[in-house]
Coordinates of C-alpha atoms and ligand atoms in Angstrom, one line a residue:
X1 CA 148.8 -100.7 -105.6
X2 CA 145.7 -102.6 -106.7
X3 CA 142.8 -100.8 -108.4
X4 CA 140.3 -103.2 -106.8
X5 CA 140.2 -104.4 -103.2
X6 CA 137.8 -107.2 -102.4
X7 CA 136.9 -107.2 -98.8
X8 CA 134.6 -108.4 -96.0
X9 CA 134.4 -108.8 -92.3
X10 CA 134.3 -112.4 -91.4
X11 CA 132.6 -113.6 -88.2
X12 CA 135.9 -115.0 -87.0
X13 CA 139.4 -115.1 -88.4
X14 CA 139.1 -118.9 -88.9
X15 CA 136.3 -118.4 -91.6
X16 CA 138.0 -117.7 -94.9
X17 CA 135.6 -115.7 -97.1
X18 CA 134.5 -118.1 -99.9
X19 CA 132.4 -115.5 -101.8
X20 CA 135.4 -113.1 -102.2
X21 CA 137.5 -115.9 -103.6
X22 CA 134.7 -116.7 -106.2
X23 CA 134.7 -113.0 -107.2
X24 CA 138.4 -112.9 -107.5
X25 CA 138.6 -116.1 -109.5
X26 CA 136.1 -114.6 -112.0
X27 CA 137.6 -111.2 -112.5
X28 CA 139.4 -112.3 -115.8
X29 CA 142.0 -109.7 -116.9
X30 CA 141.2 -107.5 -113.9
X31 CA 142.5 -110.2 -111.5
X32 CA 146.0 -108.8 -111.8
X33 CA 144.7 -105.4 -110.7
X34 CA 142.9 -106.7 -107.6
X35 CA 143.6 -108.1 -104.1
X36 CA 141.7 -109.6 -101.3
X37 CA 141.8 -108.0 -97.9
X38 CA 139.9 -109.9 -95.1
X39 CA 139.0 -108.6 -91.7
X40 CA 136.9 -109.9 -88.9
X41 CA 134.1 -108.3 -86.9
X42 CA 136.3 -108.0 -83.8
X43 CA 138.5 -105.4 -85.5
X44 CA 137.6 -101.7 -85.1
X45 CA 135.9 -100.2 -88.1
X46 CA 138.2 -97.2 -88.2
X47 CA 141.3 -99.4 -88.3
X48 CA 139.7 -101.5 -91.1
X49 CA 139.1 -98.3 -93.1
X50 CA 142.7 -97.3 -92.5
X51 CA 144.0 -100.5 -93.9
X52 CA 141.8 -100.4 -96.9
X53 CA 142.8 -96.8 -97.7
X54 CA 146.5 -97.7 -97.3
X55 CA 146.0 -99.8 -100.5
X56 CA 144.8 -96.7 -102.4
X57 CA 142.2 -98.6 -104.5
X58 CA 139.8 -97.0 -107.0
X59 CA 137.1 -99.6 -106.3
X60 CA 136.3 -101.5 -103.1
X61 CA 133.9 -104.5 -103.3
X62 CA 132.3 -105.4 -99.9
X63 CA 130.7 -108.8 -99.1
X64 CA 127.8 -107.9 -96.8
X65 CA 126.2 -110.5 -94.5
X66 CA 123.9 -110.6 -91.5
X67 CA 126.9 -110.8 -89.1
X68 CA 128.9 -107.9 -90.5
X69 CA 126.3 -105.4 -91.8
X70 CA 126.5 -103.1 -88.7
X71 CA 130.4 -102.8 -88.6
X72 CA 130.6 -102.7 -92.4
X73 CA 128.2 -99.7 -92.4
X74 CA 130.6 -97.9 -90.1
X75 CA 133.7 -98.8 -92.3
X76 CA 131.9 -97.5 -95.4
X77 CA 130.7 -94.3 -93.7
X78 CA 134.4 -93.6 -92.7
X79 CA 135.7 -94.4 -96.2
X80 CA 133.1 -92.1 -97.8
X81 CA 134.0 -89.2 -95.5
X82 CA 137.8 -89.6 -96.1
X83 CA 137.9 -90.7 -99.7
X84 CA 134.5 -90.1 -101.4
X85 CA 136.1 -90.7 -104.8
X86 CA 136.6 -94.5 -104.2
X87 CA 133.7 -96.4 -105.7
X88 CA 132.0 -98.7 -103.2
X89 CA 130.3 -101.8 -104.6
X90 CA 128.3 -104.0 -102.3
X91 CA 127.1 -107.6 -102.7
X92 CA 126.0 -110.5 -100.6
X93 CA 122.7 -111.8 -99.2
X94 CA 122.1 -109.0 -96.7
X95 CA 122.0 -106.4 -99.5
X96 CA 120.2 -108.5 -102.1
X97 CA 116.7 -107.7 -100.8
X98 CA 114.9 -104.7 -99.2
X99 CA 117.7 -102.4 -100.4
X100 CA 115.6 -99.3 -100.1
X101 CA 115.5 -99.5 -96.3
X102 CA 119.2 -99.9 -95.7
X103 CA 121.7 -97.2 -94.6
X104 CA 124.6 -99.2 -96.0
X105 CA 123.0 -99.2 -99.5
X106 CA 122.5 -95.4 -99.2
X107 CA 126.2 -95.0 -98.6
X108 CA 127.4 -97.2 -101.4
X109 CA 127.8 -96.4 -105.1
X110 CA 126.5 -99.7 -106.5
X111 CA 124.8 -102.8 -105.1
X112 CA 124.9 -106.1 -107.0
X113 CA 122.0 -108.2 -105.9
X114 CA 122.0 -112.0 -106.2
X115 CA 125.0 -114.1 -107.2
X116 CA 127.6 -111.5 -108.3
X117 CA 130.4 -113.9 -109.4
X118 CA 130.3 -112.7 -113.0
X119 CA 128.5 -109.4 -112.6
X120 CA 131.2 -107.9 -110.3
X121 CA 133.8 -108.2 -113.1
X122 CA 131.5 -106.5 -115.5
X123 CA 130.8 -103.6 -113.1
X124 CA 134.5 -103.2 -112.3
X125 CA 135.4 -103.1 -116.0
X126 CA 132.9 -100.3 -116.5
X127 CA 134.2 -98.4 -113.4
X128 CA 137.8 -98.7 -114.4
X129 CA 137.3 -98.1 -118.2
X130 CA 139.3 -94.9 -118.1
X131 CA 141.4 -92.9 -115.7
X132 CA 139.6 -90.7 -113.2
X133 CA 137.0 -90.9 -110.6
X134 CA 135.4 -94.4 -110.6
X135 CA 132.7 -93.2 -108.3
X136 CA 131.5 -90.6 -110.9
X137 CA 131.5 -93.4 -113.5
X138 CA 129.4 -95.5 -111.2
X139 CA 126.9 -92.8 -111.0
X140 CA 126.7 -92.2 -114.7
X141 CA 127.1 -95.8 -116.0
X142 CA 125.1 -98.0 -113.7
X143 CA 121.8 -97.9 -111.8
X144 CA 122.5 -98.1 -108.1
X145 CA 120.9 -101.5 -107.8
X146 CA 122.3 -104.0 -110.3
X147 CA 120.6 -107.4 -110.4
X148 CA 122.9 -110.2 -111.3
X149 CA 121.6 -113.0 -113.6
X150 CA 122.1 -116.5 -112.1
X151 CA 125.5 -117.5 -113.2
X152 CA 125.9 -120.8 -115.1
X153 CA 128.5 -123.0 -113.4
X154 CA 130.0 -124.0 -116.7
X155 CA 131.1 -120.4 -117.1
X156 CA 132.4 -119.9 -113.6
X157 CA 136.1 -120.3 -112.7
X158 CA 136.4 -122.3 -109.4
X159 CA 138.2 -120.4 -106.6
X160 CA 140.1 -123.1 -104.8
X161 CA 143.6 -122.1 -105.9
X162 CA 143.0 -118.8 -104.2
X163 CA 143.2 -120.5 -100.8
X164 CA 146.7 -119.7 -99.6
X165 CA 149.0 -122.0 -97.7
X166 CA 148.3 -119.9 -94.7
X167 CA 144.5 -120.5 -95.2
X168 CA 145.1 -124.2 -95.5
X169 CA 147.2 -124.3 -92.3
X170 CA 144.9 -122.2 -90.1
X171 CA 141.4 -121.7 -91.5
X172 CA 138.2 -123.5 -92.5
X173 CA 138.2 -124.5 -96.1
X174 CA 134.8 -124.0 -97.7
X175 CA 133.7 -125.9 -100.8
X176 CA 130.5 -126.3 -102.7
X177 CA 129.1 -128.9 -105.1
X178 CA 125.8 -127.1 -105.7
X179 CA 123.9 -123.9 -105.1
X180 CA 120.2 -123.4 -104.4
X181 CA 117.5 -125.5 -102.8
X182 CA 114.3 -126.9 -104.2
X183 CA 112.5 -126.6 -100.9
X184 CA 110.4 -123.6 -99.8
X185 CA 110.9 -123.1 -96.0
X186 CA 109.7 -119.6 -95.5
X187 CA 112.3 -118.5 -92.9
X188 CA 115.2 -119.4 -95.2
X189 CA 116.9 -117.4 -97.9
X190 CA 117.8 -120.5 -99.8
X191 CA 114.1 -121.1 -100.5
X192 CA 114.3 -118.2 -103.0
X193 CA 117.3 -119.7 -104.7
X194 CA 115.8 -121.8 -107.5
X195 CA 116.8 -123.7 -109.6
X196 CA 119.4 -126.0 -108.0
X197 CA 122.6 -125.9 -110.0
X198 CA 125.5 -128.4 -109.8
X199 CA 129.2 -127.7 -110.1
X200 CA 130.5 -129.9 -113.0
X201 CA 131.6 -133.0 -111.0
X202 CA 134.9 -133.7 -112.8
X203 CA 136.1 -130.1 -112.4
X204 CA 135.1 -130.2 -108.7
X205 CA 136.8 -133.5 -107.9
X206 CA 139.9 -132.2 -109.7
X207 CA 140.0 -129.2 -107.3
X208 CA 139.3 -131.3 -104.3
X209 CA 142.2 -133.5 -105.2
X210 CA 144.5 -130.4 -105.5
X211 CA 143.3 -129.3 -102.0
X212 CA 144.0 -132.8 -100.6
X213 CA 147.5 -132.7 -102.2
X214 CA 148.1 -129.3 -100.6
X215 CA 147.3 -130.8 -97.2
X216 CA 143.7 -129.8 -96.5
X217 CA 142.2 -132.2 -94.0
X218 CA 138.9 -130.5 -93.1
X219 CA 136.4 -129.6 -95.7
X220 CA 133.1 -127.7 -95.1
X221 CA 130.6 -128.1 -97.9
X222 CA 128.2 -125.1 -98.0
X223 CA 125.6 -126.9 -100.2
X224 CA 122.2 -126.4 -98.6
X225 CA 121.0 -129.9 -99.4
X226 CA 124.0 -132.2 -100.0
X227 CA 121.8 -135.3 -100.2
X228 CA 119.5 -133.9 -102.9
X229 CA 121.4 -135.4 -105.9
X230 CA 122.2 -138.8 -104.6
X231 CA 124.6 -139.7 -107.5
X232 CA 126.7 -136.6 -106.9
X233 CA 126.7 -137.0 -103.1
X234 CA 127.7 -140.6 -103.4
X235 CA 130.5 -139.8 -105.9
X236 CA 131.9 -137.1 -103.5
X237 CA 131.7 -139.4 -100.5
X238 CA 133.4 -142.3 -102.4
X239 CA 136.1 -139.9 -103.6
X240 CA 136.9 -138.9 -100.0
X241 CA 136.6 -142.4 -98.7
X242 CA 139.2 -143.7 -101.2
X243 CA 141.6 -141.0 -100.0
X244 CA 140.8 -141.1 -96.3
X245 CA 143.6 -140.5 -93.9
X246 CA 143.4 -140.0 -90.1
X247 CA 142.4 -136.4 -89.3
X248 CA 140.2 -136.0 -92.3
X249 CA 136.9 -134.3 -91.5
X250 CA 134.0 -133.5 -93.8
X251 CA 131.0 -131.4 -93.1
X252 CA 127.7 -131.6 -95.1
X253 CA 124.2 -130.1 -94.7
X254 CA 121.3 -132.4 -95.5
X255 CA 117.6 -132.7 -95.4
X256 CA 116.7 -135.4 -92.8
X257 CA 114.1 -137.5 -94.5
X258 CA 116.2 -138.5 -97.5
X259 CA 118.8 -141.1 -97.1
X260 CA 118.6 -143.8 -99.7
X261 CA 120.4 -147.1 -99.3
X262 CA 123.1 -146.2 -101.7
X263 CA 124.1 -143.2 -99.5
X264 CA 123.8 -145.1 -96.3
X265 CA 126.4 -147.6 -97.6
X266 CA 128.9 -144.8 -98.3
X267 CA 128.2 -142.9 -95.0
X268 CA 128.6 -146.0 -92.8
X269 CA 132.0 -146.8 -94.4
X270 CA 133.6 -143.6 -92.9
X271 CA 135.5 -144.0 -89.6
X272 CA 133.9 -142.5 -86.4
X273 CA 134.1 -138.7 -86.3
X274 CA 135.2 -138.2 -89.9
X275 CA 131.8 -137.1 -91.2
X276 CA 129.6 -134.4 -89.7
X277 CA 126.1 -134.0 -91.0
X278 CA 124.1 -130.8 -90.2
X279 CA 120.5 -131.9 -90.2
X280 CA 117.8 -129.3 -90.3
X281 CA 114.7 -130.6 -88.4
X282 CA 113.5 -127.1 -87.4
X283 CA 110.1 -128.3 -86.0
X284 CA 108.4 -131.5 -85.2
X285 CA 105.0 -129.8 -85.3
X286 CA 103.3 -130.7 -88.6
X287 CA 100.9 -127.8 -88.5
X288 CA 103.8 -125.4 -88.1
X289 CA 105.6 -127.2 -90.9
X290 CA 102.6 -126.6 -93.1
X291 CA 102.4 -122.9 -92.2
X292 CA 106.0 -122.2 -93.1
X293 CA 105.9 -124.6 -96.1
X294 CA 108.4 -127.0 -94.7
X295 CA 107.0 -130.5 -95.2
X296 CA 108.9 -133.5 -94.0
X297 CA 108.3 -137.1 -93.5
X298 CA 108.8 -137.5 -89.7
X299 CA 108.8 -141.4 -89.8
X300 CA 111.5 -141.4 -92.3
X301 CA 113.4 -138.7 -90.5
X302 CA 113.4 -140.7 -87.3
X303 CA 114.4 -143.9 -89.1
X304 CA 117.4 -142.0 -90.6
X305 CA 118.5 -140.7 -87.3
X306 CA 118.3 -144.2 -85.8
X307 CA 120.4 -145.5 -88.7
X308 CA 123.0 -142.7 -88.4
X309 CA 123.3 -143.1 -84.6
X310 CA 123.2 -146.9 -84.6
X311 CA 125.1 -147.9 -87.6
X312 CA 127.6 -145.1 -88.4
X313 CA 130.1 -143.0 -86.7
X314 CA 128.6 -139.7 -88.0
X315 CA 128.6 -136.7 -85.8
X316 CA 125.1 -135.2 -86.1
X317 CA 124.4 -131.5 -85.6
X318 CA 120.6 -131.1 -85.7
X319 CA 118.8 -127.8 -85.9
X320 CA 115.5 -126.8 -84.2
X321 CA 114.0 -123.3 -84.3
X322 CA 112.2 -121.4 -81.5
X323 CA 109.6 -118.8 -82.4
X324 CA 108.0 -120.1 -85.6
X325 CA 104.4 -119.1 -86.3
X326 CA 102.0 -121.6 -84.6
X327 CA 104.7 -123.1 -82.4
X328 CA 103.9 -123.0 -78.6
X329 CA 106.4 -123.5 -75.9
X330 CA 104.7 -126.9 -75.3
X331 CA 104.9 -128.0 -78.9
X332 CA 108.6 -126.9 -79.1
X333 CA 109.2 -128.8 -75.8
X334 CA 107.7 -132.0 -77.3
X335 CA 109.8 -131.6 -80.4
X336 CA 113.0 -131.0 -78.3
X337 CA 112.3 -134.1 -76.2
X338 CA 111.7 -136.1 -79.4
X339 CA 114.9 -134.9 -80.9
X340 CA 116.9 -135.7 -77.7
X341 CA 115.6 -139.2 -77.8
X342 CA 117.0 -139.6 -81.3
X343 CA 120.5 -138.9 -79.8
X344 CA 122.2 -136.4 -82.1
X345 CA 125.5 -135.3 -80.6
X346 CA 124.6 -131.6 -80.9
X347 CA 121.2 -129.8 -81.1
X348 CA 121.4 -126.2 -82.2
X349 CA 118.5 -124.4 -80.7
X350 CA 118.1 -121.4 -83.0
X351 CA 116.0 -118.3 -82.4
X352 CA 113.9 -117.5 -85.5
X353 CA 115.4 -114.6 -87.5
X354 CA 113.5 -112.6 -90.1
X355 CA 116.1 -112.6 -92.8
X356 CA 115.7 -109.9 -95.5
X357 CA 113.6 -111.1 -98.4
X358 CA 112.3 -114.2 -96.8
X359 CA 108.5 -115.0 -97.1
X360 CA 108.1 -115.6 -93.3
X361 CA 107.2 -111.9 -93.2
X362 CA 103.7 -112.8 -94.5
X363 CA 102.8 -114.2 -91.0
X364 CA 103.7 -110.9 -89.2
X365 CA 100.2 -109.7 -88.7
X366 CA 98.3 -112.9 -88.0
X367 CA 100.9 -114.3 -85.6
X368 CA 101.9 -110.9 -84.2
X369 CA 105.5 -111.6 -85.0
X370 CA 107.8 -108.9 -83.4
X371 CA 111.4 -109.0 -84.5
X372 CA 114.5 -107.1 -83.3
X373 CA 115.1 -104.4 -86.0
X374 CA 118.9 -104.9 -85.6
X375 CA 120.9 -107.8 -87.0
X376 CA 120.5 -110.7 -86.7
X377 CA 116.8 -109.7 -86.5
X378 CA 115.8 -112.3 -84.0
X379 CA 112.2 -112.7 -82.8
X380 CA 111.3 -110.9 -79.6
X381 CA 107.8 -112.2 -79.1
X382 CA 104.8 -113.5 -81.0
X383 CA 101.2 -114.3 -80.4
X384 CA 102.0 -117.5 -78.6
X385 CA 105.2 -116.7 -76.8
X386 CA 105.6 -113.4 -74.9
X387 CA 108.8 -111.4 -74.5
X388 CA 109.6 -112.7 -71.0
X389 CA 109.2 -116.3 -72.1
X390 CA 111.2 -115.7 -75.3
X391 CA 114.0 -114.4 -73.1
X392 CA 113.9 -117.6 -71.1
X393 CA 114.0 -119.7 -74.2
X394 CA 117.0 -117.6 -75.5
X395 CA 118.9 -118.4 -72.3
X396 CA 117.9 -122.0 -72.6
X397 CA 119.4 -122.0 -76.1
X398 CA 122.6 -120.4 -74.9
X399 CA 123.1 -122.7 -71.9
X400 CA 122.2 -125.7 -74.1
X401 CA 125.1 -124.8 -76.3
X402 CA 127.5 -124.4 -73.3
X403 CA 126.4 -127.7 -71.7
X404 CA 124.5 -130.0 -74.1
X405 CA 126.6 -129.2 -77.3
X406 CA 130.1 -128.4 -76.0
X407 CA 131.1 -132.0 -75.5
X408 CA 132.3 -131.0 -72.0
X409 CA 129.2 -132.7 -70.3
X410 CA 128.4 -135.7 -72.5
X411 CA 127.7 -138.1 -69.6
X412 CA 126.5 -135.4 -67.1
X413 CA 123.9 -133.6 -69.2
X414 CA 121.4 -136.5 -69.1
X415 CA 121.6 -136.3 -65.3
X416 CA 119.7 -133.0 -65.5
X417 CA 116.6 -134.8 -66.7
X418 CA 117.1 -138.4 -65.6
X419 CA 113.6 -139.8 -66.3
X420 CA 111.8 -136.6 -66.9
X421 CA 111.3 -134.3 -69.9
X422 CA 114.7 -133.1 -71.2
X423 CA 113.2 -129.7 -72.1
X424 CA 111.4 -128.9 -68.8
X425 CA 114.3 -130.2 -66.7
X426 CA 116.9 -128.3 -68.7
X427 CA 114.7 -125.2 -68.5
X428 CA 114.7 -125.6 -64.7
X429 CA 118.5 -125.8 -64.7
X430 CA 118.7 -122.9 -67.1
X431 CA 116.7 -120.6 -64.9
X432 CA 118.5 -121.8 -61.8
X433 CA 121.9 -121.1 -63.5
X434 CA 120.8 -117.7 -64.6
X435 CA 119.6 -116.8 -61.1
X436 CA 123.0 -117.8 -59.8
X437 CA 125.2 -116.1 -62.4
X438 CA 123.1 -113.4 -64.1
X439 CA 125.0 -114.1 -67.3
X440 CA 124.9 -116.3 -70.3
X441 CA 128.5 -116.1 -71.4
X442 CA 132.1 -116.1 -69.9
X443 CA 131.3 -118.8 -67.3
X444 CA 134.6 -120.7 -66.9
X445 CA 134.3 -124.4 -67.3
X446 CA 135.4 -125.2 -63.7
X447 CA 132.8 -122.8 -62.4
X448 CA 130.1 -124.3 -64.6
X449 CA 131.0 -127.8 -63.4
X450 CA 130.8 -126.6 -59.8
X451 CA 127.4 -125.1 -60.4
X452 CA 126.2 -128.2 -62.1
X453 CA 127.4 -130.3 -59.1
X454 CA 125.5 -128.0 -56.8
X455 CA 122.3 -128.1 -58.9
X456 CA 122.3 -131.9 -59.3
X457 CA 123.2 -132.8 -55.7
X458 CA 121.2 -130.1 -53.9
X459 CA 118.3 -129.1 -56.2
X460 CA 117.7 -132.5 -57.7
X461 CA 119.1 -134.5 -54.7
X462 CA 121.2 -136.9 -56.6
X463 CA 123.9 -139.0 -55.1
X464 CA 127.1 -136.9 -54.6
X465 CA 129.5 -139.6 -55.4
X466 CA 127.7 -140.6 -58.6
X467 CA 127.4 -137.0 -59.8
X468 CA 131.1 -136.4 -59.0
X469 CA 132.2 -139.5 -60.9
X470 CA 130.1 -138.6 -63.9
X471 CA 131.4 -135.0 -64.0
X472 CA 134.9 -136.2 -63.5
X473 CA 134.7 -138.7 -66.5
X474 CA 133.5 -135.8 -68.7
X475 CA 136.3 -133.6 -67.4
X476 CA 139.0 -136.1 -68.3
X477 CA 137.5 -136.7 -71.7
X478 CA 138.8 -133.3 -72.7
X479 CA 142.3 -134.5 -71.8
X480 CA 142.4 -132.5 -68.5
X481 CA 144.2 -133.8 -65.4
X482 CA 143.9 -131.1 -62.7
X483 CA 141.6 -132.2 -59.9
X484 CA 138.5 -130.0 -59.3
X485 CA 138.7 -129.3 -55.5
X486 CA 135.0 -129.2 -54.9
X487 CA 134.5 -132.9 -55.7
X488 CA 137.7 -134.4 -54.6
X489 CA 136.1 -135.8 -51.4
X490 CA 133.6 -137.7 -53.5
X491 CA 136.0 -139.4 -55.9
X492 CA 137.9 -142.6 -55.2
X493 CA 141.7 -142.1 -55.3
X494 CA 142.2 -144.5 -58.3
X495 CA 139.6 -142.5 -60.3
X496 CA 141.6 -139.3 -59.8
X497 CA 144.8 -141.0 -60.9
X498 CA 143.5 -142.6 -64.2
X499 CA 143.5 -140.6 -67.4
X500 CA 141.5 -140.5 -70.5
X501 CA 142.1 -138.6 -73.8
X502 CA 139.9 -137.4 -76.6
X503 CA 141.0 -137.7 -80.2
X504 CA 143.3 -134.8 -81.1
X505 CA 143.1 -135.1 -84.9
X506 CA 139.4 -133.8 -85.2
X507 CA 137.9 -130.4 -84.4
X508 CA 138.0 -130.0 -80.6
X509 CA 134.2 -130.0 -80.0
X510 CA 133.5 -133.0 -82.2
X511 CA 136.5 -134.9 -80.8
X512 CA 135.0 -134.9 -77.3
X513 CA 131.9 -136.7 -78.7
X514 CA 134.0 -139.6 -80.1
X515 CA 134.3 -142.0 -77.3
Ligands
SF4_601 S1 115.8 -124.7 -94.6 FE1 117.1 -126.1 -95.8 S2 115.6 -127.3 -97.0 FE2 114.5 -125.4 -96.3 S3 114.8 -124.0 -98.0 FE3 116.5 -123.6 -96.5 S4 118.2 -124.8 -97.3 FE4 116.3 -125.6 -98.3

């Protein structure tokens, strides 16, 4: 039986917990006395507690994040009632700030704030120093809140050997080349993470090679600004390019206004669909950008988008945020339309969250920011956008994800706006769809297509045959062959017979965007 169990509740099974593997890799001699036990938020807290107790540990280390803090609180409350002698040690971004206000912190024995990769081993060594009740030792040896010093990467063991063969076969493999961000966007936790630190490149490339040798095909880099250190970014891109095989897929986050020629060359050498760039735009309103300390060069940003869409096969996932201080519906709409014109394959319309510790809170009074007190702490209303309008925008975001981002309606989505404003036209569709369905989830694809056909042909009076053919071309792109009855009468016989397939070696959603 292990003395230490490292655990967390992932958002989905497919997300392997990167943080736990870092903690495990840096446990030193204690590694032999530890195990990792991962769960996901769809499991019942009492069942998770049962499985943790079955291992009979003396210490349980929990990774706490915005997506799991509510169910993790329930798990820990159960553990503390059944086995109060087990020491509970928390870590993770959700418990690194505002600790005095949190129920989960109250229940735990220790909380390590900041990057706990090395500190966790130190705390466990103290808790397990002798036989007996580790919880009592926690109370006598450590303050409840234990700040971790920023670890130096040269002292950190890299965790990649801890990905099991099962992880490699079925889950997303996370990697990182750096931590921290030099920018200061006030809504973002990474703005507090200075200075930026790089993983020593030779050691990282060595680990990436081992993962490739073990059959990893899809890598997700968690670096907040992959394109910050151009030499490192280029070296990593060239490394993957030299080893590229069909089915390889690499995801990076980048700031949009920084893409020097040297990076452009490497990026454009990748085959279509092999690279995904997550590009945070967040707002096109310069005044809002100034208020939240996010300054970007919009001319360069647009230039970079045009390059990426025109000269490369990169899949762009661009982010915009609704609800920032100073942003009106109209200025958000203008930014959305501007982004649509730049043609990213996906636009994530995010609702502003007040993450614990972030400086966005300084605007609360002036901009009358009202947030949901429960995770994920999304904005409910502010001075410029009332609650009812925010709800409409929330539905817009949800439906945009189902229609604009899913890859199921690549050719059909632009029919919603034809020559008008994408934002206002999509909002009309969004409100119409909500009035018809009264829901924003669990709408089957066929039903959604049928509703779209009705909206486009009756509400916007478009030609039935043209709409049917466009929807049908989208439907077949997903490799489907059954014939939607509601539009059979409008499709030529030969169109129904012909087939088209999306690439099957890429993640499903991205594959539909590769024509
Ligand atoms: S939003 Fe992006 S650029 Fe801004 S602080 Fe966060 S990680 Fe850095």
